């Protein structure tokens, strides 16, 4: 009969003992004080406060940029599919004649709009030097 190596028995002995909890208190009971804080800062952090005109404008502009980049993505996938000749010939001709020349200026428009947003955000920062 073979005996296991000494290192294996030592490792087994290390993990074989699990101490029992001495606490008789339930561990899942957590009592917390219920405090309601009413302030504009808390409402703004939660997103439940009244938005200012500049916040609404910024939110609309970011949504516009998000939609713009999604259109660029769809545009790019369409151009990519056209390159593999997966689409019908009529669609390939339309993409090559109309969409392909328009893609680069369209991406340039996104770069322009996002740069304008960046400039506006850095100018609005009162801590900027």
C-alpha positions as MATLAB code, in Angstrom:
seq = 'XXXXXXXXXXXXXXXXXXXXXXXXXXXXXXXXXXXXXXXXXXXXXXXXXXXXXXXXXXXXXXXXXXXXXXXXXXXXXXXXXXXXXXXXXXXXXXXXXXXXXXXXXXXXXXXXXXXXXXXXXXXXXXXXX';
ca = [
       0.000    0.000    0.000;
       1.379    3.371   -0.999;
       1.293    6.313    1.372;
       0.726    9.792   -0.010;
       3.677   12.154    0.071;
       4.090   14.270    3.188;
       3.351   17.521    1.313;
      -0.063   16.230    0.158;
      -1.137   15.204    3.664;
      -0.019   18.551    5.083;
      -2.075   20.417    2.458;
      -5.111   18.229    3.174;
      -4.766   18.822    6.905;
      -4.534   22.594    6.401;
      -7.886   22.831    4.660;
      -9.662   20.043    6.509;
     -10.432   22.177    9.578;
     -13.062   24.846    9.295;
     -13.858   26.681   12.527;
     -17.480   27.111   13.510;
     -18.824   30.581   14.025;
     -18.999   31.585   17.681;
     -21.448   34.373   17.042;
     -25.096   33.620   17.770;
     -26.275   36.746   15.982;
     -27.673   36.419   12.487;
     -25.251   37.783    9.937;
     -27.774   38.990    7.389;
     -29.564   41.470    9.638;
     -28.327   44.964    8.946;
     -30.036   47.888   10.559;
     -29.718   51.239    8.901;
     -31.011   54.607    9.888;
     -33.610   55.992    7.515;
     -32.639   59.552    6.747;
     -34.159   61.654    3.978;
     -31.931   64.436    2.674;
     -33.570   67.087    0.521;
     -31.120   69.148   -1.476;
     -30.496   70.205   -5.043;
     -27.124   68.420   -5.065;
     -28.685   65.090   -4.052;
     -31.451   65.500   -6.654;
     -28.866   66.298   -9.325;
     -26.802   63.239   -8.394;
     -29.858   60.986   -8.551;
     -31.042   62.614  -11.765;
     -34.413   63.535  -10.294;
     -33.867   67.279  -10.063;
     -35.045   69.963  -12.428;
     -32.626   70.341  -15.319;
     -31.379   73.729  -16.399;
     -31.527   74.861  -19.998;
     -27.802   74.262  -20.470;
     -28.111   70.708  -19.100;
     -31.004   69.950  -21.444;
     -29.074   71.411  -24.380;
     -25.988   69.395  -23.550;
     -28.023   66.194  -23.195;
     -29.660   66.787  -26.590;
     -26.264   67.462  -28.204;
     -24.753   64.266  -26.755;
     -27.762   62.287  -28.017;
     -27.243   63.864  -31.448;
     -23.573   62.810  -31.444;
     -24.556   59.289  -30.354;
     -27.043   58.966  -33.204;
     -24.518   60.464  -35.632;
     -21.860   57.887  -34.735;
     -24.437   55.091  -35.080;
     -25.245   56.300  -38.601;
     -21.510   56.305  -39.359;
     -21.306   52.713  -38.105;
     -24.192   51.565  -40.323;
     -22.689   53.521  -43.215;
     -19.327   51.793  -42.736;
     -20.849   48.313  -42.467;
     -22.806   48.948  -45.675;
     -19.647   50.071  -47.479;
     -17.841   46.997  -46.153;
     -20.547   44.645  -47.390;
     -20.373   46.311  -50.781;
     -16.651   45.555  -50.992;
     -17.305   41.812  -50.660;
     -19.914   41.772  -53.471;
     -22.543   40.332  -51.122;
     -25.255   42.784  -52.132;
     -27.086   42.823  -55.483;
     -25.451   44.672  -58.369;
     -27.961   47.555  -58.273;
     -27.201   48.130  -54.574;
     -23.455   47.949  -55.227;
     -23.748   50.571  -57.963;
     -25.784   52.876  -55.707;
     -23.317   52.462  -52.843;
     -20.299   53.045  -55.064;
     -21.805   56.076  -56.841;
     -23.708   57.833  -54.049;
     -22.709   56.620  -50.594;
     -18.969   56.077  -50.953;
     -18.105   59.687  -51.970;
     -20.321   61.009  -49.156;
     -18.772   58.898  -46.371;
     -15.590   60.908  -45.757;
     -17.339   64.305  -45.483;
     -19.937   62.697  -43.221;
     -17.233   61.425  -40.836;
     -15.616   64.868  -41.054;
     -18.910   66.350  -39.886;
     -18.814   64.132  -36.810;
     -15.276   65.247  -36.048;
     -16.355   68.866  -36.419;
     -19.412   68.502  -34.158;
     -17.523   66.553  -31.493;
     -14.709   69.123  -31.553;
     -17.216   71.934  -31.086;
     -18.661   70.050  -28.111;
     -15.180   69.654  -26.624;
     -14.409   73.352  -27.013;
     -17.725   74.309  -25.406;
     -17.118   71.952  -22.476;
     -13.620   73.305  -21.831;
     -14.868   76.912  -22.006;
     -17.674   76.155  -19.534;
     -15.219   74.835  -16.916;
     -14.647   77.633  -14.363;
     -11.459   75.950  -13.132;
      -9.810   75.962  -16.569;
      -6.815   78.220  -16.931;
];
